[in-house]
Short mmCIF file of C-alpha atoms in Angstrom, two decimals:
data_model
loop_
_atom_site.label_atom_id
_atom_site.label_comp_id
_atom_site.label_asym_id
_atom_site.label_seq_id
_atom_site.Cartn_x
_atom_site.Cartn_y
_atom_site.Cartn_z
CA MET A 230 74.96 73.49 -14.06
CA LYS A 231 71.83 75.17 -12.69
CA VAL A 232 71.34 78.79 -13.73
CA LEU A 233 68.81 81.16 -12.18
CA PHE A 234 67.97 84.26 -14.23
CA VAL A 235 66.85 87.22 -12.10
CA VAL A 236 64.91 89.65 -14.28
CA PRO A 237 62.66 92.72 -14.08
CA PRO A 238 59.21 92.81 -15.75
CA PHE A 239 60.44 94.37 -19.01
CA ALA A 240 60.44 92.50 -22.33
CA GLY A 241 63.73 93.95 -23.57
CA HIS A 242 65.47 92.69 -20.43
CA VAL A 243 63.89 89.23 -20.50
CA ASN A 244 64.32 88.41 -24.20
CA PRO A 245 68.14 87.95 -24.15
CA THR A 246 67.87 85.57 -21.20
CA VAL A 247 65.41 83.40 -23.12
CA ALA A 248 67.94 82.95 -25.93
CA VAL A 249 70.82 82.21 -23.55
CA ALA A 250 68.64 79.80 -21.58
CA ALA A 251 67.73 77.93 -24.78
CA GLU A 252 71.42 77.49 -25.60
CA LEU A 253 72.21 76.31 -22.07
CA THR A 254 69.31 73.86 -22.14
CA ALA A 255 70.52 72.45 -25.45
CA ARG A 256 73.85 71.75 -23.75
CA GLY A 257 72.17 69.84 -20.93
CA HIS A 258 72.08 72.53 -18.25
CA ASP A 259 69.06 73.46 -16.12
CA VAL A 260 67.59 76.97 -16.16
CA ALA A 261 64.93 78.87 -14.24
CA TRP A 262 63.78 82.45 -13.77
CA THR A 263 62.67 84.60 -10.88
CA GLY A 264 60.81 87.89 -11.20
CA PRO A 265 57.26 89.28 -11.31
CA ALA A 266 55.17 86.35 -12.52
CA GLU A 267 52.25 88.54 -13.66
CA VAL A 268 54.45 89.85 -16.50
CA LEU A 269 56.97 87.07 -17.00
CA HIS A 270 54.31 84.46 -17.79
CA GLN A 271 53.70 86.38 -21.03
CA LEU A 272 57.40 86.65 -21.94
CA LEU A 273 58.88 83.27 -21.09
CA PRO A 274 58.57 80.07 -23.15
CA ALA A 275 55.79 77.65 -22.34
CA GLY A 276 56.82 75.37 -19.52
CA ALA A 277 59.57 77.66 -18.23
CA GLU A 278 60.41 77.16 -14.55
CA LEU A 279 59.47 80.41 -12.82
CA TYR A 280 59.77 81.38 -9.17
CA PRO A 281 57.62 84.47 -8.50
CA SER A 282 59.22 87.49 -6.84
CA GLY A 283 58.09 91.11 -6.68
CA ASP A 284 54.54 90.75 -8.00
CA SER A 285 52.04 93.63 -8.08
CA ALA A 286 50.61 92.92 -4.63
CA GLU A 287 53.98 94.07 -3.32
CA THR A 288 54.65 96.92 -5.77
CA GLY A 289 51.27 98.47 -6.51
CA GLY A 290 51.01 97.19 -10.08
CA TYR A 291 53.39 97.58 -13.05
CA GLY A 292 50.65 98.84 -15.34
CA THR A 293 50.15 101.85 -13.07
CA LEU A 294 53.90 102.48 -12.94
CA HIS A 295 54.12 102.45 -16.75
CA GLU A 296 51.26 104.93 -17.03
CA HIS A 297 53.00 107.38 -14.71
CA TRP A 298 56.43 106.89 -16.25
CA ARG A 299 55.69 107.02 -19.98
CA ASP A 300 54.94 110.76 -20.10
CA LEU A 301 58.11 111.79 -18.24
CA ARG A 302 61.29 112.98 -19.91
CA GLY A 303 64.91 113.69 -19.01
CA VAL A 304 65.95 113.76 -15.35
CA ALA A 305 62.33 113.42 -14.21
CA ALA A 306 62.10 110.07 -16.02
CA LEU A 307 65.42 108.93 -14.57
CA ARG A 308 64.37 109.85 -11.02
CA PHE A 309 61.06 108.05 -11.46
CA LEU A 310 62.80 104.95 -12.86
CA TRP A 311 65.06 104.66 -9.82
CA GLU A 312 62.80 105.93 -7.05
CA GLU A 313 59.52 104.35 -8.18
CA ALA A 314 60.66 101.29 -10.12
CA ILE A 315 64.20 99.92 -9.70
CA ILE A 316 64.69 100.45 -5.95
CA PRO A 317 61.13 99.44 -4.90
CA LEU A 318 61.37 96.44 -7.24
CA ALA A 319 64.60 95.37 -5.53
CA HIS A 320 62.98 95.50 -2.10
CA ALA A 321 59.87 93.70 -3.37
CA MET A 322 61.87 90.95 -5.10
CA LEU A 323 64.26 90.18 -2.24
CA PRO A 324 62.06 87.68 -0.34
CA GLY A 325 61.05 85.89 -3.54
CA VAL A 326 64.64 85.67 -4.79
CA GLU A 327 65.67 84.23 -1.43
CA ARG A 328 62.92 81.61 -1.73
CA ALA A 329 63.94 80.85 -5.31
CA VAL A 330 67.54 80.26 -4.27
CA ASP A 331 66.38 77.95 -1.47
CA ALA A 332 64.03 75.99 -3.71
CA TYR A 333 66.12 75.82 -6.89
CA ALA A 334 69.67 75.74 -5.43
CA PRO A 335 71.36 77.39 -8.44
CA ASP A 336 75.07 77.17 -9.17
CA VAL A 337 75.10 80.68 -10.61
CA LEU A 338 72.72 83.65 -10.82
CA VAL A 339 72.46 85.75 -13.98
CA VAL A 340 71.19 89.11 -12.74
CA ASP A 341 69.75 91.87 -14.89
CA GLN A 342 71.09 95.36 -14.13
CA GLN A 343 67.60 96.49 -13.14
CA ALA A 344 66.91 93.49 -10.88
CA LEU A 345 69.32 94.42 -8.10
CA ALA A 346 67.81 91.96 -5.63
CA GLY A 347 69.61 89.15 -7.43
CA ALA A 348 73.03 90.67 -6.76
CA VAL A 349 72.17 91.33 -3.10
CA VAL A 350 71.00 87.76 -2.51
CA ALA A 351 74.03 86.31 -4.33
CA ARG A 352 76.37 88.31 -2.09
CA ARG A 353 74.45 87.21 1.02
CA ARG A 354 74.67 83.53 0.03
CA GLY A 355 78.21 83.59 -1.36
CA LEU A 356 76.96 82.46 -4.76
CA PRO A 357 78.64 83.41 -8.03
CA TRP A 358 76.62 85.94 -9.98
CA VAL A 359 76.84 87.41 -13.45
CA THR A 360 75.50 90.70 -14.77
CA SER A 361 73.06 90.60 -17.68
CA ALA A 362 73.44 93.99 -19.37
CA SER A 363 70.48 94.24 -21.72
CA THR A 364 71.29 97.87 -22.55
CA SER A 365 74.67 99.30 -23.46
CA ALA A 366 74.03 102.73 -21.95
CA GLU A 367 75.96 101.99 -18.75
CA PHE A 368 79.16 101.34 -20.72
CA THR A 369 79.52 104.78 -22.29
CA ARG A 370 80.02 106.85 -19.11
CA PRO A 371 76.46 108.20 -19.37
CA PHE A 372 76.87 110.66 -16.50
CA ALA A 373 80.28 112.03 -17.51
CA GLY A 374 78.73 115.41 -18.29
CA PHE A 375 76.32 115.25 -15.36
CA PRO A 376 78.38 114.10 -12.37
CA ARG A 377 75.70 115.03 -9.84
CA VAL A 378 73.23 112.74 -11.60
CA GLY A 379 75.75 109.91 -11.46
CA GLU A 380 76.32 110.58 -7.75
CA TRP A 381 72.57 110.57 -7.17
CA VAL A 382 72.22 107.13 -8.79
CA ALA A 383 75.17 105.82 -6.75
CA ASP A 384 73.51 107.12 -3.59
CA ARG A 385 70.30 105.25 -4.44
CA ILE A 386 72.25 102.00 -4.82
CA ALA A 387 74.18 102.63 -1.59
CA GLY A 388 70.91 103.27 0.21
CA LEU A 389 69.49 99.99 -1.05
CA LEU A 390 72.53 98.06 0.14
CA ALA A 391 72.37 99.71 3.56
CA ALA A 392 68.65 98.98 3.89
CA CYS A 393 69.23 95.33 3.00
CA GLY A 394 72.12 94.95 5.43
CA ALA A 395 74.51 94.29 2.54
CA PRO A 396 78.16 95.37 2.73
CA ALA A 397 78.94 98.80 1.28
CA GLY A 398 81.42 99.75 -1.40
CA TRP A 399 80.25 97.70 -4.38
CA ASP A 400 77.92 98.33 -7.31
CA ALA A 401 75.05 95.86 -7.70
CA ARG A 402 74.85 96.71 -11.42
CA PHE A 403 78.25 95.16 -12.24
CA SER A 404 79.51 91.71 -11.32
CA ASP A 405 83.24 91.44 -10.69
CA ARG A 406 83.16 87.91 -12.14
CA LEU A 407 81.44 88.43 -15.50
CA VAL A 408 79.38 91.11 -17.22
CA LEU A 409 77.48 89.92 -20.30
CA VAL A 410 77.01 92.93 -22.59
CA PHE A 411 74.47 92.20 -25.32
CA SER A 412 76.16 94.52 -27.81
CA THR A 413 79.61 95.03 -29.38
CA PRO A 414 82.21 97.81 -29.27
CA GLU A 415 81.41 98.59 -32.90
CA LEU A 416 78.09 99.99 -31.66
CA VAL A 417 78.89 100.98 -28.07
CA GLY A 418 82.13 102.75 -28.97
CA ALA A 419 85.39 101.13 -29.98
CA ASP A 420 87.52 103.86 -28.38
CA GLU A 421 86.61 102.87 -24.83
CA THR A 422 88.72 100.51 -22.70
CA TYR A 423 86.76 97.84 -20.85
CA PRO A 424 87.69 95.47 -17.99
CA GLN A 425 88.55 91.89 -18.90
CA ASN A 426 85.44 90.55 -17.18
CA TYR A 427 83.24 92.43 -19.67
CA ALA A 428 82.13 90.05 -22.42
CA PHE A 429 80.63 91.78 -25.46
CA VAL A 430 78.57 88.91 -26.83
CA GLY A 431 76.27 90.83 -29.20
CA PRO A 432 72.48 90.49 -29.14
CA ALA A 433 71.08 87.14 -28.06
CA LEU A 434 68.16 86.47 -30.37
CA GLY A 435 65.85 83.55 -29.88
CA PRO A 436 62.26 82.40 -30.21
CA ARG A 437 59.57 84.66 -28.74
CA PRO A 438 56.00 83.97 -27.74
CA SER A 439 54.18 85.39 -30.76
CA ASP A 440 51.51 84.45 -33.27
CA CYS A 441 53.02 84.78 -36.73
CA SER A 442 49.98 83.21 -38.35
CA SER A 443 47.82 86.25 -37.59
CA PHE A 444 50.12 88.66 -39.41
CA PRO A 445 48.91 89.46 -42.97
CA TRP A 446 52.08 88.40 -44.76
CA GLN A 447 50.27 88.46 -48.11
CA ARG A 448 49.88 92.24 -47.78
CA LEU A 449 53.63 92.91 -47.85
CA ASP A 450 54.26 94.76 -51.11
CA PRO A 451 56.76 92.89 -53.33
CA VAL A 452 57.70 96.07 -55.23
CA ARG A 453 57.89 98.90 -52.73
CA ARG A 454 60.58 99.11 -50.04
CA ARG A 455 59.30 98.21 -46.59
CA MET A 456 59.85 100.03 -43.32
CA LEU A 457 58.74 99.13 -39.80
CA VAL A 458 57.66 101.88 -37.38
CA SER A 459 57.58 100.74 -33.75
CA LEU A 460 57.82 102.42 -30.35
CA GLY A 461 58.21 99.16 -28.45
CA THR A 462 55.98 97.71 -25.77
CA LEU A 463 56.09 100.49 -23.17
CA ASN A 464 55.83 103.65 -25.29
CA ARG A 465 53.23 102.76 -27.91
CA GLU A 466 50.28 104.51 -26.22
CA ALA A 467 52.27 107.76 -25.93
CA GLY A 468 53.05 107.92 -29.64
CA GLY A 469 49.91 109.57 -31.05
CA ARG A 470 51.63 112.75 -32.22
CA PHE A 471 54.64 110.85 -33.56
CA TYR A 472 52.47 108.40 -35.51
CA ALA A 473 50.62 111.32 -37.11
CA THR A 474 53.93 112.90 -38.11
CA VAL A 475 55.08 109.61 -39.64
CA LEU A 476 51.91 109.41 -41.74
CA ARG A 477 52.44 112.95 -43.03
CA ALA A 478 56.11 112.25 -43.72
CA VAL A 479 55.43 109.20 -45.87
CA GLU A 480 52.68 110.77 -47.99
CA GLN A 481 55.17 111.76 -50.69
CA LEU A 482 56.92 108.39 -50.49
CA ALA A 483 53.78 106.30 -51.02
CA ASP A 484 54.75 105.25 -54.52
CA ARG A 485 57.94 103.55 -53.34
CA VAL A 486 57.67 102.86 -49.60
CA GLN A 487 55.30 100.63 -47.64
CA VAL A 488 55.10 101.36 -43.91
CA ILE A 489 54.31 98.63 -41.40
CA LEU A 490 53.08 100.58 -38.38
CA ALA A 491 53.00 98.69 -35.06
CA ALA A 492 50.62 100.76 -32.94
CA PRO A 493 47.25 100.68 -31.20
CA ALA A 494 44.57 101.59 -33.75
CA ASP A 495 42.96 104.15 -31.45
CA THR A 496 46.15 106.20 -31.38
CA VAL A 497 46.44 106.30 -35.17
CA GLY A 498 42.99 106.40 -36.78
CA GLU A 499 42.49 105.82 -40.49
CA VAL A 500 45.57 104.95 -42.53
CA PRO A 501 46.16 105.11 -46.31
CA ASP A 502 46.68 102.02 -48.45
CA HIS A 503 50.48 102.20 -48.34
CA VAL A 504 50.44 101.87 -44.53
CA LEU A 505 49.85 98.46 -42.96
CA LEU A 506 48.60 99.05 -39.41
CA GLN A 507 48.96 96.21 -36.89
CA GLU A 508 48.69 96.49 -33.13
CA TYR A 509 51.42 93.89 -32.72
CA VAL A 510 53.90 92.41 -35.17
CA PRO A 511 56.14 89.31 -34.98
CA GLN A 512 59.21 91.53 -35.07
CA LEU A 513 62.00 88.98 -35.40
CA GLN A 514 60.17 87.15 -38.17
CA LEU A 515 59.34 90.41 -39.94
CA LEU A 516 62.80 92.01 -39.93
CA PRO A 517 64.24 89.89 -42.79
CA HIS A 518 61.49 91.30 -45.05
CA LEU A 519 62.33 94.97 -44.34
CA ASP A 520 64.65 97.68 -45.65
CA ALA A 521 64.73 100.00 -42.61
CA VAL A 522 63.31 100.55 -39.12
CA VAL A 523 61.95 103.62 -37.35
CA CYS A 524 61.92 103.25 -33.58
CA HIS A 525 62.26 104.86 -30.16
CA SER A 526 65.88 103.71 -29.89
CA GLY A 527 65.12 100.98 -27.40
CA HIS A 528 68.22 98.80 -27.14
CA ASN A 529 66.33 95.61 -27.97
CA THR A 530 64.78 96.95 -31.18
CA VAL A 531 67.96 98.71 -32.29
CA CYS A 532 70.08 95.59 -31.89
CA GLU A 533 67.52 93.36 -33.59
CA ALA A 534 67.38 95.72 -36.58
CA LEU A 535 71.17 95.97 -36.83
CA ALA A 536 71.48 92.19 -36.48
CA HIS A 537 69.59 92.09 -39.78
CA GLY A 538 71.73 94.83 -41.35
CA LEU A 539 68.90 97.38 -41.33
CA PRO A 540 69.61 101.12 -40.97
CA LEU A 541 67.46 103.08 -38.55
CA VAL A 542 65.68 106.34 -37.89
CA VAL A 543 65.82 106.72 -34.11
CA ALA A 544 63.53 108.99 -32.07
CA PRO A 545 64.60 108.55 -28.43
CA ILE A 546 62.10 109.30 -25.68
CA ARG A 547 63.75 108.76 -22.27
CA ASP A 548 66.15 106.77 -20.07
CA ASP A 549 68.89 104.99 -22.05
CA GLN A 550 67.29 105.73 -25.42
CA PRO A 551 69.16 109.02 -26.13
CA ILE A 552 72.45 107.23 -25.42
CA VAL A 553 71.60 104.32 -27.71
CA ALA A 554 70.45 106.80 -30.39
CA GLN A 555 73.81 108.57 -30.13
CA GLN A 556 75.56 105.24 -30.59
CA VAL A 557 73.55 104.51 -33.74
CA GLU A 558 74.26 107.96 -35.16
CA ALA A 559 77.96 107.89 -34.25
CA ALA A 560 78.32 104.49 -35.92
CA GLY A 561 76.74 105.88 -39.10
CA ALA A 562 73.97 103.28 -38.99
CA GLY A 563 71.07 105.71 -38.81
CA VAL A 564 69.63 109.19 -38.39
CA ARG A 565 68.34 110.68 -35.15
CA VAL A 566 65.18 112.80 -35.02
CA ARG A 567 63.28 114.45 -32.17
CA PHE A 568 60.44 112.38 -30.79
CA GLY A 569 58.31 115.18 -29.37
CA ARG A 570 59.09 117.90 -31.88
CA ALA A 571 59.85 116.11 -35.14
CA ARG A 572 58.28 117.74 -38.18
CA ALA A 573 57.08 115.83 -41.20
CA GLY A 574 59.75 117.29 -43.46
CA GLU A 575 62.55 116.44 -41.04
CA LEU A 576 61.27 112.91 -40.66
CA ARG A 577 60.81 112.44 -44.41
CA ASP A 578 64.41 113.55 -45.00
CA ALA A 579 65.59 111.04 -42.40
CA LEU A 580 63.56 108.25 -43.99
CA GLU A 581 64.95 108.99 -47.43
CA ALA A 582 68.48 109.15 -46.03
CA VAL A 583 68.42 105.68 -44.49
CA LEU A 584 66.73 104.21 -47.57
CA ASP A 585 68.83 105.91 -50.24
CA ASP A 586 72.26 106.63 -48.74
CA PRO A 587 74.36 103.47 -49.04
CA ALA A 588 76.64 104.67 -46.24
CA HIS A 589 73.95 103.99 -43.65
CA ARG A 590 73.33 100.49 -44.92
CA HIS A 591 77.08 99.81 -45.09
CA ALA A 592 77.46 100.90 -41.45
CA ALA A 593 74.49 98.77 -40.40
CA ARG A 594 76.01 95.75 -42.11
CA ARG A 595 79.37 96.40 -40.45
CA ILE A 596 77.66 96.24 -37.06
CA GLN A 597 75.70 93.19 -38.23
CA ALA A 598 79.03 91.47 -38.95
CA SER A 599 80.36 92.39 -35.51
CA PHE A 600 77.23 90.94 -33.91
CA ALA A 601 77.61 87.69 -35.82
CA ALA A 602 81.29 87.41 -34.86
CA ALA A 603 80.49 88.07 -31.18
CA GLY A 604 78.41 84.91 -31.04
CA GLY A 605 75.34 86.02 -29.07
CA ALA A 606 73.76 83.31 -26.92
CA VAL A 607 76.45 80.77 -27.85
CA THR A 608 79.26 82.96 -26.51
CA ALA A 609 77.22 83.90 -23.44
CA ALA A 610 76.71 80.20 -22.67
CA ASP A 611 80.42 79.53 -23.21
CA ARG A 612 81.36 82.20 -20.68
CA LEU A 613 78.84 80.93 -18.14
CA GLU A 614 80.15 77.38 -18.45
CA LYS A 615 83.66 78.59 -17.61
CA LEU A 616 82.45 79.97 -14.27
CA THR A 617 81.55 76.58 -12.83
#
């Protein structure tokens, strides 16, 4: 079987495909990717087969897009994501995805929900395609309370299909053959009813391009409890105020808590001895050494933390993050705080709650067990094999 992964230039969307691809390769299948090469070269394993599509010459540059997008909130952020990123990316990727299909001749396409060109090309060519759902937000009726917003998104997708000459009346975000959801109902919401073609496989964790040797492992305190603070890859430069609030919040916890702060040094400044500041951390390798995680509620970071049974303090910023934060809170696996308006006292109370209240850790471990039972990359590979 030959599998072509169609992905956008976002780490949280690429990482699950790397794990699934590794499992497929171990079983003797062939894998390749198509997407913006300028970003994917940094995210894919060495030697990965990559067919470029939608690079910056066609889109204006993803760095510029991130700079414009990271300061937006609410509906403004959602509009920007669709109008300036997802829809233009689909148009930009279409020719490259077509070329990739011609050159690679895949048996099946695995298409990220934000790489709509893959679904369009699969429909054009009559090829089986599978949805890669790297965030669970779309499975909780996110626009139930805002029907006009949901209609607006549907109109954007319909406009894309019309512009590409694709048939109307279908949603390029959801395959009718198979939807791989990298989560479980225990986190997304067990009360919902899902179609049979939705496979909740849990997070697919695998090796990442990272340099573990440069991390100062010897500085991890063997006595104090350890907590990671991270705003992910796209929000880190916008976190200056939040980082400062974190530092104030942990002042009174210095005798018992060590903070590993993943942030650019120029957004933080001087840090006290109980704070270990690193611009980047080998997150998957670090998580087994931690007691809790503070993050922006990005789906990737949340699921990686819960896969290690770690409770969270979540400070959502935009897009799907408020929905994922609500899932964490509803499951009892963490505490939600305000990103832009959190006060030190509020944040300190949240930190103490996830460290000291056993209910949060119990809930995190319950979700951890559901992730393990779901099977991750192994189950995803099983379901893909059944398609061909």
